[in-house]
C-alpha atoms as a PDB file:
ATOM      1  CA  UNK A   1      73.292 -71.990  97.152  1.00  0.00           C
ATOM      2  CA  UNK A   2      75.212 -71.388  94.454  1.00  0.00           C
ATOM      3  CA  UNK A   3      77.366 -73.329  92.381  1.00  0.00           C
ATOM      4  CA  UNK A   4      81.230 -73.651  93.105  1.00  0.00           C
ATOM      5  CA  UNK A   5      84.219 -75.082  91.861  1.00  0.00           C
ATOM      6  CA  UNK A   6      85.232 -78.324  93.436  1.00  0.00           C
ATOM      7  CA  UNK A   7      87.801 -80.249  91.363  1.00  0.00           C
ATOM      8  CA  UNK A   8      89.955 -80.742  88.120  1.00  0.00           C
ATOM      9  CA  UNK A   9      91.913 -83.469  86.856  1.00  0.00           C
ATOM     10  CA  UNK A  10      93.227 -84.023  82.720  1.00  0.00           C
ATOM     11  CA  UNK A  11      94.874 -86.831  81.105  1.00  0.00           C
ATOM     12  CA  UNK A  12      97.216 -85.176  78.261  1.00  0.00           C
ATOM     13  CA  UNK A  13      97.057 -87.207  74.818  1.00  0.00           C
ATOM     14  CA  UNK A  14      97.472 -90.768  75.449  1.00  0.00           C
ATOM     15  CA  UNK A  15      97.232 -93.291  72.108  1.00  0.00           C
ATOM     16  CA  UNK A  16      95.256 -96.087  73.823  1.00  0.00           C
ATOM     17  CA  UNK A  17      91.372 -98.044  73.067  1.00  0.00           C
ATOM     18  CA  UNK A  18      90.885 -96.208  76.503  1.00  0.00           C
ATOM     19  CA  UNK A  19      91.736 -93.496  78.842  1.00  0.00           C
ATOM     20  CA  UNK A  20      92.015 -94.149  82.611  1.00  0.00           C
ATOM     21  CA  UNK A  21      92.099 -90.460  84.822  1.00  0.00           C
ATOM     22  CA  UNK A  22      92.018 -90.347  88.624  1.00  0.00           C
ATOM     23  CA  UNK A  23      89.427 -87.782  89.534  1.00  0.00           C
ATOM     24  CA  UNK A  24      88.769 -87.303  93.590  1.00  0.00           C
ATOM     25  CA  UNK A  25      84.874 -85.183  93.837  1.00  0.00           C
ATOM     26  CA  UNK A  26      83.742 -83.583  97.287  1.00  0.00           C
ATOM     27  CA  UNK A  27      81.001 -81.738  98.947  1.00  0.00           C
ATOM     28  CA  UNK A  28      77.475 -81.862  98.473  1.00  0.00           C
ATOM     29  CA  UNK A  29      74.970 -81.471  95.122  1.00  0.00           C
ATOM     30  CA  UNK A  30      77.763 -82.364  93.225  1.00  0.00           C
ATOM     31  CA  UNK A  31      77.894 -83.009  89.327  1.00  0.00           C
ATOM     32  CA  UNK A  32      80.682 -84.226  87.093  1.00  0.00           C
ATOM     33  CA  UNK A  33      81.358 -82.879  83.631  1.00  0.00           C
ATOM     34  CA  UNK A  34      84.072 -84.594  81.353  1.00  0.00           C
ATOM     35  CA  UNK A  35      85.646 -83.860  78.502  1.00  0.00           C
ATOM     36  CA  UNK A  36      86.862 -86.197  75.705  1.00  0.00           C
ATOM     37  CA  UNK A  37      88.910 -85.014  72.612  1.00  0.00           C
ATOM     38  CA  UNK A  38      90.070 -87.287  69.825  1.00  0.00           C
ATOM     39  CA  UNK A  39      92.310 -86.628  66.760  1.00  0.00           C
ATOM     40  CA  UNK A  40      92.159 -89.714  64.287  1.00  0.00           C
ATOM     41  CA  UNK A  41      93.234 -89.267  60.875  1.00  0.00           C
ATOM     42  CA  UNK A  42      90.687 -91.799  59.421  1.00  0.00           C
ATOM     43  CA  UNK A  43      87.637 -90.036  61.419  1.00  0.00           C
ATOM     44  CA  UNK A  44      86.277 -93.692  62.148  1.00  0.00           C
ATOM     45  CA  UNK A  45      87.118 -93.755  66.212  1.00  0.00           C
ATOM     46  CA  UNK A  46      84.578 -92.082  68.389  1.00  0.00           C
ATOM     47  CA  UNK A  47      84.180 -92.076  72.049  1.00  0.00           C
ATOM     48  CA  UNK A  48      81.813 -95.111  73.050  1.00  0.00           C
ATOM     49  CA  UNK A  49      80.925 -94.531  76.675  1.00  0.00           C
ATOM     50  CA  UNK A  50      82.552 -92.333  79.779  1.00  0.00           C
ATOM     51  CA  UNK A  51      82.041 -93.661  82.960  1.00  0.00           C
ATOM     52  CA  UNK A  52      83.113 -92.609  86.481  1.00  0.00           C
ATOM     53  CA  UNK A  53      83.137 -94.924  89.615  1.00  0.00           C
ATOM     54  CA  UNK A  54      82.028 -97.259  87.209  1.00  0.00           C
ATOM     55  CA  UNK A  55      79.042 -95.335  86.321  1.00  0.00           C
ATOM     56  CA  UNK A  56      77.376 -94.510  83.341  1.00  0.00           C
ATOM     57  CA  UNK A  57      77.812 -90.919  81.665  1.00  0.00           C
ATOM     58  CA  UNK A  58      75.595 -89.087  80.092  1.00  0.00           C
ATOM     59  CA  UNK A  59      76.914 -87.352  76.680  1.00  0.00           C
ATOM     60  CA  UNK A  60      76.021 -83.427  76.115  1.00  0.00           C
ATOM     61  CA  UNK A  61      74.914 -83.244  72.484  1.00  0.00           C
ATOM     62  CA  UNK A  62      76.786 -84.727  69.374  1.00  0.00           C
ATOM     63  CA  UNK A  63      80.150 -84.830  67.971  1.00  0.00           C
ATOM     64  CA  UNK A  64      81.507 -81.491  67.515  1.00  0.00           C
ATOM     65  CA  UNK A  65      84.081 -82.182  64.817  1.00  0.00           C
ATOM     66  CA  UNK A  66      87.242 -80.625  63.239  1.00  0.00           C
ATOM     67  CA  UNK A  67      88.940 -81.231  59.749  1.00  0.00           C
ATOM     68  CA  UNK A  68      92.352 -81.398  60.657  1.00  0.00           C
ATOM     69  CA  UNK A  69      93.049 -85.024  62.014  1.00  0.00           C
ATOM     70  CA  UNK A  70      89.222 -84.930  62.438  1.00  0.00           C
ATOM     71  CA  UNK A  71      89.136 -84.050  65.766  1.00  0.00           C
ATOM     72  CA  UNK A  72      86.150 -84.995  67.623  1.00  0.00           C
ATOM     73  CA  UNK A  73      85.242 -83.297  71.297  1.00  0.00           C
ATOM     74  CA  UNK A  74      82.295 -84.112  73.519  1.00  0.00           C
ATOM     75  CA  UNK A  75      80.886 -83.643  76.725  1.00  0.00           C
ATOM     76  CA  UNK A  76      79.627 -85.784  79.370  1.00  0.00           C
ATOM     77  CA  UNK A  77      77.763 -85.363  82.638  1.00  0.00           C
ATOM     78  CA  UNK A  78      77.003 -87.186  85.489  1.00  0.00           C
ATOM     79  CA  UNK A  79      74.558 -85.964  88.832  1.00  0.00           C
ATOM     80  CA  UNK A  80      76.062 -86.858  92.331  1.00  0.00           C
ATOM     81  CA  UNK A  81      79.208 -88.431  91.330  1.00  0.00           C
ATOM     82  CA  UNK A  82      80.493 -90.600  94.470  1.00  0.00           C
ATOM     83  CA  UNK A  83      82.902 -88.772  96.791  1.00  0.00           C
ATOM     84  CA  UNK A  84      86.135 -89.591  97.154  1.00  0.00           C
ATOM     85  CA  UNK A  85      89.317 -91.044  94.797  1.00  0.00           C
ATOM     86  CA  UNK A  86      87.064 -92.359  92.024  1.00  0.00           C
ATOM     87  CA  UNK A  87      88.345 -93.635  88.020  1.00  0.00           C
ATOM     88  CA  UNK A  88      86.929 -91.756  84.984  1.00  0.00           C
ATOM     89  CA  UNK A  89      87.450 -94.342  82.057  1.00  0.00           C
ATOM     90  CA  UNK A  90      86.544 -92.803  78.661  1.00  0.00           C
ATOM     91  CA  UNK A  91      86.276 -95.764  76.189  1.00  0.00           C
ATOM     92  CA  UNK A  92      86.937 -95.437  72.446  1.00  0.00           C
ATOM     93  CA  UNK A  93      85.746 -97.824  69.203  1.00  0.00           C
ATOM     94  CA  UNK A  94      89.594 -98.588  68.378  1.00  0.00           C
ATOM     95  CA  UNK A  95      92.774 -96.575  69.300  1.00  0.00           C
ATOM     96  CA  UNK A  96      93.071 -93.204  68.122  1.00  0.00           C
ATOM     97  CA  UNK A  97      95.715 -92.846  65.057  1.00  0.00           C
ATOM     98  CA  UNK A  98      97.095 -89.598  66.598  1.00  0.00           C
ATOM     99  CA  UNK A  99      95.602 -89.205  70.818  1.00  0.00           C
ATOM    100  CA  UNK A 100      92.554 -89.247  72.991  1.00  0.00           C
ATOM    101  CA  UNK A 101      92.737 -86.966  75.680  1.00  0.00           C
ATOM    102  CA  UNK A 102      90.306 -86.478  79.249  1.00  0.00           C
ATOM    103  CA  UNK A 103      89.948 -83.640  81.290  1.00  0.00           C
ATOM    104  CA  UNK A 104      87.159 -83.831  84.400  1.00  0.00           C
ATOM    105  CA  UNK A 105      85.804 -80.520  86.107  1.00  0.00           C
ATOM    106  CA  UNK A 106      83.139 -80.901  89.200  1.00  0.00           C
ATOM    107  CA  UNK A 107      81.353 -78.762  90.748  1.00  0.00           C
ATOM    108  CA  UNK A 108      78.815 -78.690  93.969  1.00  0.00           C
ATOM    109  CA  UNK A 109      75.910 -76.706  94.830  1.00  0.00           C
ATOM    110  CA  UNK A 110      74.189 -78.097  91.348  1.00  0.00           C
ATOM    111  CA  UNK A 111      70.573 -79.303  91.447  1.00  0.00           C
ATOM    112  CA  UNK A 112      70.596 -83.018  91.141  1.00  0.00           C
ATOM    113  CA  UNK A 113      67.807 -83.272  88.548  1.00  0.00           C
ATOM    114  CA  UNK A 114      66.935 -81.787  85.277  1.00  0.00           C
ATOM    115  CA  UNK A 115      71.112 -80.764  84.291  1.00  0.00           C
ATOM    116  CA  UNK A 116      72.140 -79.665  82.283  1.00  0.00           C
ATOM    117  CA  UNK A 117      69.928 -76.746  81.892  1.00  0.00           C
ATOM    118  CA  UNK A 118      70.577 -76.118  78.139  1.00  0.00           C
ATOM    119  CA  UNK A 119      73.332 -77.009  75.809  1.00  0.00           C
ATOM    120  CA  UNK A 120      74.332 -75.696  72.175  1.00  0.00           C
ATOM    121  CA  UNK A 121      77.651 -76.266  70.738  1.00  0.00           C
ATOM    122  CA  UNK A 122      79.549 -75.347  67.082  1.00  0.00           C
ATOM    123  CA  UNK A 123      82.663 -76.018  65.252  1.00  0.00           C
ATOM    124  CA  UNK A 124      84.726 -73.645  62.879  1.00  0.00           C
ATOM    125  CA  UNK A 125      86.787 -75.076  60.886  1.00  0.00           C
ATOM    126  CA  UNK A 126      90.633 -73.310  60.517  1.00  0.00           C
ATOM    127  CA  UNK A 127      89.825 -69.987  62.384  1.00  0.00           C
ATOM    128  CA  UNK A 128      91.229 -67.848  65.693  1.00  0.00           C
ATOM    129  CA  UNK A 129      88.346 -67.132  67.254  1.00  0.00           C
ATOM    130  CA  UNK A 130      84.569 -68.761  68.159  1.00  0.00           C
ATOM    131  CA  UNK A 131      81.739 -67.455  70.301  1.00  0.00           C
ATOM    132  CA  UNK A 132      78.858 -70.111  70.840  1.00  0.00           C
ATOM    133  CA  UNK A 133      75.750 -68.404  72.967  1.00  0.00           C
ATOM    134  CA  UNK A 134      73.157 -71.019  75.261  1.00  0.00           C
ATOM    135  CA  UNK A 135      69.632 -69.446  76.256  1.00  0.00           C
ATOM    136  CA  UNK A 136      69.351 -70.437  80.209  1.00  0.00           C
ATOM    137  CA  UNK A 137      66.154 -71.859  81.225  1.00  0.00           C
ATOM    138  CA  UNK A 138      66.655 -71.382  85.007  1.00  0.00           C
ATOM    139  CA  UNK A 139      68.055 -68.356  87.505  1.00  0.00           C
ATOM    140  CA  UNK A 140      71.619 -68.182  88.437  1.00  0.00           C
ATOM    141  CA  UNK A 141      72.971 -70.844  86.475  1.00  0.00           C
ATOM    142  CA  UNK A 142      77.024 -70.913  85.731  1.00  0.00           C
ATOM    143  CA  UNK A 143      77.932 -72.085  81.947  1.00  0.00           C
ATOM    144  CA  UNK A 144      80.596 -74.761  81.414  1.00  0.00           C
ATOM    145  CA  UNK A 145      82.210 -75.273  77.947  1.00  0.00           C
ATOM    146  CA  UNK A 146      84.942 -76.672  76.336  1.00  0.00           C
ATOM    147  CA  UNK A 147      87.578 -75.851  73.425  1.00  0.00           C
ATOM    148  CA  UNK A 148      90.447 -77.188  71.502  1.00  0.00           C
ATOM    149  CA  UNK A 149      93.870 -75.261  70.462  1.00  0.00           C
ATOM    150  CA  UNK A 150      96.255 -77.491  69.868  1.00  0.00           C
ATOM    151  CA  UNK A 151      99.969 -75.759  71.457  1.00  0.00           C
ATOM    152  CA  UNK A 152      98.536 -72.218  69.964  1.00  0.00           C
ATOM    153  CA  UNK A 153      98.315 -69.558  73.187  1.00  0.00           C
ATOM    154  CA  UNK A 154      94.353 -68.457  73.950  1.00  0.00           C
ATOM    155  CA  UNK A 155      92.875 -65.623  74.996  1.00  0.00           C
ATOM    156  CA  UNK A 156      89.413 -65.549  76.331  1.00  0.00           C
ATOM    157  CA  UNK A 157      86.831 -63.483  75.374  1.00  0.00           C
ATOM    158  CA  UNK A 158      84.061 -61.605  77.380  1.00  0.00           C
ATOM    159  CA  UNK A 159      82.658 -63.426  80.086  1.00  0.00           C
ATOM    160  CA  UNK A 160      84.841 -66.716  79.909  1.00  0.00           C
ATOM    161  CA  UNK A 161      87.214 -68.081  81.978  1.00  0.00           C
ATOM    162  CA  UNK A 162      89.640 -70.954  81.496  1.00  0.00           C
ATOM    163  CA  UNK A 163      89.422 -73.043  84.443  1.00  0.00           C
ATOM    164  CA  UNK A 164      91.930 -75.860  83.175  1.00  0.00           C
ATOM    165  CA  UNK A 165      94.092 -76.931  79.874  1.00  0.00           C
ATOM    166  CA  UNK A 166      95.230 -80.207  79.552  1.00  0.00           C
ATOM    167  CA  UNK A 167      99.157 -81.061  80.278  1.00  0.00           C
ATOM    168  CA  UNK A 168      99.184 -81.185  76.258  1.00  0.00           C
ATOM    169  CA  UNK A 169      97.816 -78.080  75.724  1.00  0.00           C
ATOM    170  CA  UNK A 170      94.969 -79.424  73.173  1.00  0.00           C
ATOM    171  CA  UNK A 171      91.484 -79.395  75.383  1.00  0.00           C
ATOM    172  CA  UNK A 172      90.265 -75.817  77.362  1.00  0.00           C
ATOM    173  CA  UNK A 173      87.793 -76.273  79.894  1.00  0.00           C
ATOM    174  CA  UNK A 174      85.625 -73.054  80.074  1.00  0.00           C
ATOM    175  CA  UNK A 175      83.434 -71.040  82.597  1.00  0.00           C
ATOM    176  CA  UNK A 176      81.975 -68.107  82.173  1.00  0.00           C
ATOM    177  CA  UNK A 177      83.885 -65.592  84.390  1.00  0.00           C
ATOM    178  CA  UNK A 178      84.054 -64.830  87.976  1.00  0.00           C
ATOM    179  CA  UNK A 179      84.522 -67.133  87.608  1.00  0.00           C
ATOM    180  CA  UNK A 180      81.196 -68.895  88.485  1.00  0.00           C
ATOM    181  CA  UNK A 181      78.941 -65.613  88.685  1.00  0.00           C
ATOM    182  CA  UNK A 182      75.457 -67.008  88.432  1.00  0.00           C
ATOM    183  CA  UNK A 183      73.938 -65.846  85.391  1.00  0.00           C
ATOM    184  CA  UNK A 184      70.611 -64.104  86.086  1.00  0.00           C
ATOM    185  CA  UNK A 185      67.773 -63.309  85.136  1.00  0.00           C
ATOM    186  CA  UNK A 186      67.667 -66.352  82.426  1.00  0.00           C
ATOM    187  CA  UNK A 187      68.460 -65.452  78.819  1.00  0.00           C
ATOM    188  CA  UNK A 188      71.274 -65.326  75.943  1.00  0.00           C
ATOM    189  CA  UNK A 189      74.726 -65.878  77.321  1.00  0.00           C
ATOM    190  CA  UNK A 190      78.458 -66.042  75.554  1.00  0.00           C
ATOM    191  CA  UNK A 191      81.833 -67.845  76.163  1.00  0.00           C
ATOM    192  CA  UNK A 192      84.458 -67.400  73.765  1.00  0.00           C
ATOM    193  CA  UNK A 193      87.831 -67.722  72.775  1.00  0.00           C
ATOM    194  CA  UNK A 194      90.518 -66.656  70.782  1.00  0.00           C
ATOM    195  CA  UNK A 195      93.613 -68.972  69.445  1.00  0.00           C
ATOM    196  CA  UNK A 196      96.920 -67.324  68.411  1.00  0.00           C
ATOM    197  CA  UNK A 197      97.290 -69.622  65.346  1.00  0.00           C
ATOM    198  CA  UNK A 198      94.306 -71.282  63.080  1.00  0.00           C
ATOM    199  CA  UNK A 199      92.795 -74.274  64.439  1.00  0.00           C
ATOM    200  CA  UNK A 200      89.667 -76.331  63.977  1.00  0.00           C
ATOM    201  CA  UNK A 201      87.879 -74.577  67.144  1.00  0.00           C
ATOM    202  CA  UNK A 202      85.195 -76.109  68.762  1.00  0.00           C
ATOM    203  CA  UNK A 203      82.649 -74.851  71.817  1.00  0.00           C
ATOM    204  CA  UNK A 204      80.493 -76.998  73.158  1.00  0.00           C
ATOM    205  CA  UNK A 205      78.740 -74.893  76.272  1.00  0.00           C
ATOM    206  CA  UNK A 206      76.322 -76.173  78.713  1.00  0.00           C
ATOM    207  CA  UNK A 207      74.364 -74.182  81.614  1.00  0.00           C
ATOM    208  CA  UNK A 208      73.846 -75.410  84.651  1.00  0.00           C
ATOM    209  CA  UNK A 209      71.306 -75.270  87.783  1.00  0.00           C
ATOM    210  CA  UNK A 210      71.570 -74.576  91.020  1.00  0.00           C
ATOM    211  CA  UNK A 211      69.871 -76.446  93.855  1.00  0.00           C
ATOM    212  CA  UNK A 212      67.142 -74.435  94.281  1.00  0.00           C
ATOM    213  CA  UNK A 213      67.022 -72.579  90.799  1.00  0.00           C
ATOM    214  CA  UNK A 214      63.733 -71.037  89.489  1.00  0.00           C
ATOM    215  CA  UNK A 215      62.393 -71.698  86.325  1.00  0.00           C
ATOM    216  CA  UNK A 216      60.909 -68.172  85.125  1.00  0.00           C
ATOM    217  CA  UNK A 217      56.957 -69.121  83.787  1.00  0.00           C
ATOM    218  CA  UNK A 218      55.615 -67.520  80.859  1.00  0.00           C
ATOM    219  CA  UNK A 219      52.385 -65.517  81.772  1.00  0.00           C
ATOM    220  CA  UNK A 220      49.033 -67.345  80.546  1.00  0.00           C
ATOM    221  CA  UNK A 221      46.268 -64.792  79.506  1.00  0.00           C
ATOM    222  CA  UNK A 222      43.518 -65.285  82.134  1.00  0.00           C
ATOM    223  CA  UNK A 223      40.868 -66.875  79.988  1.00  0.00           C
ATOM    224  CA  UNK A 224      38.124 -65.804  82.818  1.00  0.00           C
ATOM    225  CA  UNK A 225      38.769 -62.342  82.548  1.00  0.00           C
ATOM    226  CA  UNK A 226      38.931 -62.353  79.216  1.00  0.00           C
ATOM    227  CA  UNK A 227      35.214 -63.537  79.230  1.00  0.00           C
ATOM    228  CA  UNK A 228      36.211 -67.229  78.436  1.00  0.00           C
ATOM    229  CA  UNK A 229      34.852 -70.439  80.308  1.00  0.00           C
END
């Protein structure tokens, strides 16, 4: 089965402790990946916890942080979400001087155990373009990722598809194109982006599993025929 697109909601910049975002998932195998952006001129607020049905998230790596406003971006997951109309509340350490902003993507037909596959994530600081690469573990995963640019106009690069931008323009969410073609066999895949103005550009990608996906073993010499034991 492979993985599919189910559902997207976004919050646009709101100046609050706290974001509240309706987000309605469906179907079966589902997972829930959320976005959080931040620009605080002081660089003291951070994202403290996302939740979704009241739920615990699970953040995908660190900070990826900007210098202009000292943007912050993260990503969070969560393995069969509950169906239905459901609240994701992203909660911050004080209110942001400038916005926080939420955008939700979920999928279905994603193994429930073991996601994400692999992460990696960068930030360039005052650019127009980024490319971040993440080595798949298992077969026919999709990659998920997400960007800032401000109002500037994108383009995507090779392989990537922009599945949703937030009403204020500032946070992409990515896929690699297709969209949704399952990556296969495993290795070294690409989203990128370009931005039409410099911008603190961050990429944050993330594979993920299918139900069912096959993790490729690495061959063990035969220590028997090779006179051992």
């Amino acid at each position: 089965m492979a993985i599919a697109f189910d559902a997207s909601s976004d919050s646009g910049h709101v100046a609050a402790s706290s974001i509240t975002l309706a987000h309605t998932c469906s179907g079966s195998d589902r997972v829930l990946i959320v976005h959080t952006a931040i620009a605080d001129t002081e660089n003291v607020i951070t994202v403290t916890g996302v939740t979704y049905g009241g739920v615990a998230m699970t953040k995908i790596g660190s900070d990826a942080v900007g210098t202009t406003n000292a943007r912050r971006t993260n990503m969070w997951i969560l393995i069969a979400p509950a169906t239905g109309a459901n609240n994701i509340v992203a909660t911050f350490s004080g209110t942001p001087s400038a916005w926080g902003d939420v955008v939700g993507v979920s999928y279905t037909g994603a193994s429930q155990s073991s996601q994400p596959d692999a992460t990696a994530q960068q930030v360039t600081a005052q650019t127009t373009s980024v490319s971040q690469a993440v080595t798949t573990i298992a077969d026919n995963c999709i990659l998920v990722g997400v960007g800032l640019a401000g109002s500037n106009a994108i383009t995507v690069g090779a392989n990537t598809y922009a599945r949703v931008r937030s009403t204020n323009d500032e946070v992409v969410a990515f896929e690699n194109s297709g969209p949704l073609t399952p990556e296969t066999p495993p290795g070294s895949f690409s989203l990128a982006y370009t931005s039409a103005g410099a911008y603190d550009l961050p990429l944050i990608v993330a594979s993920l599993a299918p139900v069912g996906a096959v993790v490729t073993a690495i061959p063990r010499p035969n220590l028997l025929l090779m006179g051992a034991g």
